[in-house]
């Protein structure tokens, strides 16, 4: 199935696992390759893949290798303190020689550089930024990285980044030594020539969004690993018309569009079911969606051209979807 936000068709395949190394006590690096040595689908900086784990558990991980290397995908997996089975399985049970199903690649954090780029990372949020920094370097674009973590030994890729890009571009801020990233100093004065790419825990993303409120529209690009809270939203019942078949489905207040589509065996790709992965993005032909996802930009939401049917609802009595 073709991903709306990807450069290439989204695929499902089973890949061989190489457990490459433990980057920190909480982060393990995996390399995934085709069992027959075939080239993997193309991807661009910012892309991620779904890893399909036992019992159909699916988790999304950013690709942090080299897009030019079609032989392997590289992902880094952080051991969540309250893992629901995904990262815990990868850390404690997955071994070199095992196989994993994947879906993707998918990209809703596409790198579109400006004259200058400011990268801000918190913890495992460094992963999608690594290929972007390499692309910016290759293009001769001025950039700098400010990377925060709890302590030096919890900051994955720290030595690799320093060796690869140099101290003049990479600033590491271990919280136990230097406190939090000084966002006021970095973002206090809007710069029309700079774009900001940020990934990390929700408090960091919220703080960066607040500091960039006065920056030019489109200057800030964020990727969330968890769904953004929707405040004050009310659920109302509405209808969805399927343009291909003409069927009209009733969406009750207590169920999602995706739930009802599943009930009627309407094929829609899905993974996270909380509005963070982008796999269920669907074209809107008529009506006004109530966007509640953490994927589409403000401009994309305002256009109402697509919506994520796992979490978003409707402001109009009926939506017409290209299904």
PDB file of N, CA, C and O in Angstrom, residues 236-266:
ATOM      1  N   UNK A 236     -18.632  13.794  19.388  1.00  0.00           N
ATOM      2  CA  UNK A 236     -20.000  13.750  18.892  1.00  0.00           C
ATOM      3  C   UNK A 236     -20.094  12.665  17.825  1.00  0.00           C
ATOM      4  O   UNK A 236     -19.109  12.351  17.147  1.00  0.00           O
ATOM      5  N   UNK A 237     -21.282  12.114  17.644  1.00  0.00           N
ATOM      6  CA  UNK A 237     -21.503  11.142  16.587  1.00  0.00           C
ATOM      7  C   UNK A 237     -21.544  11.854  15.235  1.00  0.00           C
ATOM      8  O   UNK A 237     -21.928  13.027  15.150  1.00  0.00           O
ATOM      9  N   UNK A 238     -21.137  11.168  14.175  1.00  0.00           N
ATOM     10  CA  UNK A 238     -21.181  11.722  12.823  1.00  0.00           C
ATOM     11  C   UNK A 238     -21.189  10.567  11.824  1.00  0.00           C
ATOM     12  O   UNK A 238     -21.153   9.393  12.217  1.00  0.00           O
ATOM     13  N   UNK A 239     -21.220  10.895  10.548  1.00  0.00           N
ATOM     14  CA  UNK A 239     -21.251   9.875   9.504  1.00  0.00           C
ATOM     15  C   UNK A 239     -20.011   9.978   8.625  1.00  0.00           C
ATOM     16  O   UNK A 239     -19.459  11.068   8.432  1.00  0.00           O
ATOM     17  N   UNK A 240     -19.603   8.833   8.103  1.00  0.00           N
ATOM     18  CA  UNK A 240     -18.525   8.776   7.121  1.00  0.00           C
ATOM     19  C   UNK A 240     -19.059   8.089   5.875  1.00  0.00           C
ATOM     20  O   UNK A 240     -19.599   6.984   5.945  1.00  0.00           O
ATOM     21  N   UNK A 241     -18.916   8.770   4.748  1.00  0.00           N
ATOM     22  CA  UNK A 241     -19.288   8.193   3.456  1.00  0.00           C
ATOM     23  C   UNK A 241     -18.028   7.685   2.760  1.00  0.00           C
ATOM     24  O   UNK A 241     -17.027   8.411   2.672  1.00  0.00           O
ATOM     25  N   UNK A 242     -18.083   6.451   2.297  1.00  0.00           N
ATOM     26  CA  UNK A 242     -16.957   5.863   1.582  1.00  0.00           C
ATOM     27  C   UNK A 242     -17.148   6.138   0.097  1.00  0.00           C
ATOM     28  O   UNK A 242     -18.078   5.619  -0.529  1.00  0.00           O
ATOM     29  N   UNK A 243     -16.274   6.955  -0.483  1.00  0.00           N
ATOM     30  CA  UNK A 243     -16.473   7.409  -1.853  1.00  0.00           C
ATOM     31  C   UNK A 243     -16.437   6.277  -2.867  1.00  0.00           C
ATOM     32  O   UNK A 243     -17.130   6.317  -3.882  1.00  0.00           O
ATOM     33  N   UNK A 244     -15.644   5.244  -2.611  1.00  0.00           N
ATOM     34  CA  UNK A 244     -15.494   4.166  -3.589  1.00  0.00           C
ATOM     35  C   UNK A 244     -16.748   3.309  -3.676  1.00  0.00           C
ATOM     36  O   UNK A 244     -17.202   2.938  -4.760  1.00  0.00           O
ATOM     37  N   UNK A 245     -17.332   3.003  -2.525  1.00  0.00           N
ATOM     38  CA  UNK A 245     -18.495   2.112  -2.501  1.00  0.00           C
ATOM     39  C   UNK A 245     -19.812   2.839  -2.326  1.00  0.00           C
ATOM     40  O   UNK A 245     -20.875   2.275  -2.613  1.00  0.00           O
ATOM     41  N   UNK A 246     -19.774   4.062  -1.823  1.00  0.00           N
ATOM     42  CA  UNK A 246     -20.999   4.800  -1.548  1.00  0.00           C
ATOM     43  C   UNK A 246     -21.615   4.461  -0.207  1.00  0.00           C
ATOM     44  O   UNK A 246     -22.641   5.045   0.172  1.00  0.00           O
ATOM     45  N   UNK A 247     -21.018   3.536   0.535  1.00  0.00           N
ATOM     46  CA  UNK A 247     -21.547   3.160   1.847  1.00  0.00           C
ATOM     47  C   UNK A 247     -21.426   4.330   2.813  1.00  0.00           C
ATOM     48  O   UNK A 247     -20.466   5.106   2.771  1.00  0.00           O
ATOM     49  N   UNK A 248     -22.409   4.445   3.699  1.00  0.00           N
ATOM     50  CA  UNK A 248     -22.391   5.467   4.748  1.00  0.00           C
ATOM     51  C   UNK A 248     -22.358   4.758   6.099  1.00  0.00           C
ATOM     52  O   UNK A 248     -23.230   3.936   6.398  1.00  0.00           O
ATOM     53  N   UNK A 249     -21.331   5.081   6.890  1.00  0.00           N
ATOM     54  CA  UNK A 249     -21.140   4.446   8.192  1.00  0.00           C
ATOM     55  C   UNK A 249     -21.393   5.448   9.299  1.00  0.00           C
ATOM     56  O   UNK A 249     -20.992   6.610   9.209  1.00  0.00           O
ATOM     57  N   UNK A 250     -22.038   5.009  10.354  1.00  0.00           N
ATOM     58  CA  UNK A 250     -22.277   5.844  11.528  1.00  0.00           C
ATOM     59  C   UNK A 250     -21.125   5.670  12.511  1.00  0.00           C
ATOM     60  O   UNK A 250     -20.770   4.537  12.868  1.00  0.00           O
ATOM     61  N   UNK A 251     -20.555   6.792  12.931  1.00  0.00           N
ATOM     62  CA  UNK A 251     -19.440   6.768  13.889  1.00  0.00           C
ATOM     63  C   UNK A 251     -19.975   7.262  15.231  1.00  0.00           C
ATOM     64  O   UNK A 251     -20.230   8.460  15.401  1.00  0.00           O
ATOM     65  N   UNK A 252     -20.178   6.381  16.195  1.00  0.00           N
ATOM     66  CA  UNK A 252     -20.701   6.829  17.492  1.00  0.00           C
ATOM     67  C   UNK A 252     -19.680   7.643  18.263  1.00  0.00           C
ATOM     68  O   UNK A 252     -18.476   7.638  17.946  1.00  0.00           O
ATOM     69  N   UNK A 253     -20.133   8.333  19.279  1.00  0.00           N
ATOM     70  CA  UNK A 253     -19.269   9.231  20.040  1.00  0.00           C
ATOM     71  C   UNK A 253     -18.146   8.502  20.758  1.00  0.00           C
ATOM     72  O   UNK A 253     -17.094   9.085  21.022  1.00  0.00           O
ATOM     73  N   UNK A 254     -18.372   7.233  21.070  1.00  0.00           N
ATOM     74  CA  UNK A 254     -17.383   6.506  21.871  1.00  0.00           C
ATOM     75  C   UNK A 254     -16.488   5.588  21.049  1.00  0.00           C
ATOM     76  O   UNK A 254     -15.770   4.757  21.610  1.00  0.00           O
ATOM     77  N   UNK A 255     -16.515   5.729  19.691  1.00  0.00           N
ATOM     78  CA  UNK A 255     -15.661   4.884  18.866  1.00  0.00           C
ATOM     79  C   UNK A 255     -14.982   5.730  17.796  1.00  0.00           C
ATOM     80  O   UNK A 255     -15.472   6.784  17.394  1.00  0.00           O
ATOM     81  N   UNK A 256     -13.833   5.259  17.314  1.00  0.00           N
ATOM     82  CA  UNK A 256     -13.090   5.981  16.282  1.00  0.00           C
ATOM     83  C   UNK A 256     -13.558   5.563  14.893  1.00  0.00           C
ATOM     84  O   UNK A 256     -14.200   4.523  14.711  1.00  0.00           O
ATOM     85  N   UNK A 257     -13.204   6.389  13.911  1.00  0.00           N
ATOM     86  CA  UNK A 257     -13.482   6.013  12.525  1.00  0.00           C
ATOM     87  C   UNK A 257     -12.811   4.685  12.202  1.00  0.00           C
ATOM     88  O   UNK A 257     -13.410   3.796  11.575  1.00  0.00           O
ATOM     89  N   UNK A 258     -11.565   4.525  12.634  1.00  0.00           N
ATOM     90  CA  UNK A 258     -10.828   3.300  12.332  1.00  0.00           C
ATOM     91  C   UNK A 258     -11.514   2.072  12.929  1.00  0.00           C
ATOM     92  O   UNK A 258     -11.586   1.015  12.293  1.00  0.00           O
ATOM     93  N   UNK A 259     -12.037   2.199  14.151  1.00  0.00           N
ATOM     94  CA  UNK A 259     -12.749   1.078  14.770  1.00  0.00           C
ATOM     95  C   UNK A 259     -13.923   0.634  13.899  1.00  0.00           C
ATOM     96  O   UNK A 259     -14.136  -0.557  13.662  1.00  0.00           O
ATOM     97  N   UNK A 260     -14.699   1.603  13.426  1.00  0.00           N
ATOM     98  CA  UNK A 260     -15.884   1.279  12.624  1.00  0.00           C
ATOM     99  C   UNK A 260     -15.475   0.731  11.259  1.00  0.00           C
ATOM    100  O   UNK A 260     -16.100  -0.205  10.738  1.00  0.00           O
ATOM    101  N   UNK A 261     -14.416   1.279  10.659  1.00  0.00           N
ATOM    102  CA  UNK A 261     -13.916   0.733   9.400  1.00  0.00           C
ATOM    103  C   UNK A 261     -13.481  -0.719   9.574  1.00  0.00           C
ATOM    104  O   UNK A 261     -13.750  -1.567   8.712  1.00  0.00           O
ATOM    105  N   UNK A 262     -12.822  -1.016  10.688  1.00  0.00           N
ATOM    106  CA  UNK A 262     -12.427  -2.401  10.968  1.00  0.00           C
ATOM    107  C   UNK A 262     -13.652  -3.306  11.068  1.00  0.00           C
ATOM    108  O   UNK A 262     -13.649  -4.435  10.552  1.00  0.00           O
ATOM    109  N   UNK A 263     -14.695  -2.828  11.721  1.00  0.00           N
ATOM    110  CA  UNK A 263     -15.923  -3.621  11.864  1.00  0.00           C
ATOM    111  C   UNK A 263     -16.512  -4.005  10.511  1.00  0.00           C
ATOM    112  O   UNK A 263     -17.119  -5.072  10.359  1.00  0.00           O
ATOM    113  N   UNK A 264     -16.350  -3.113   9.523  1.00  0.00           N
ATOM    114  CA  UNK A 264     -16.935  -3.340   8.200  1.00  0.00           C
ATOM    115  C   UNK A 264     -15.908  -3.858   7.193  1.00  0.00           C
ATOM    116  O   UNK A 264     -16.159  -3.841   5.986  1.00  0.00           O
ATOM    117  N   UNK A 265     -14.762  -4.313   7.704  1.00  0.00           N
ATOM    118  CA  UNK A 265     -13.717  -4.903   6.852  1.00  0.00           C
ATOM    119  C   UNK A 265     -13.262  -3.964   5.734  1.00  0.00           C
ATOM    120  O   UNK A 265     -12.989  -4.394   4.605  1.00  0.00           O
ATOM    121  N   UNK A 266     -13.205  -2.675   6.043  1.00  0.00           N
ATOM    122  CA  UNK A 266     -12.679  -1.696   5.094  1.00  0.00           C
ATOM    123  C   UNK A 266     -11.168  -1.621   5.296  1.00  0.00           C
ATOM    124  O   UNK A 266     -10.711  -1.274   6.393  1.00  0.00           O
TER     125      UNK A 266
END
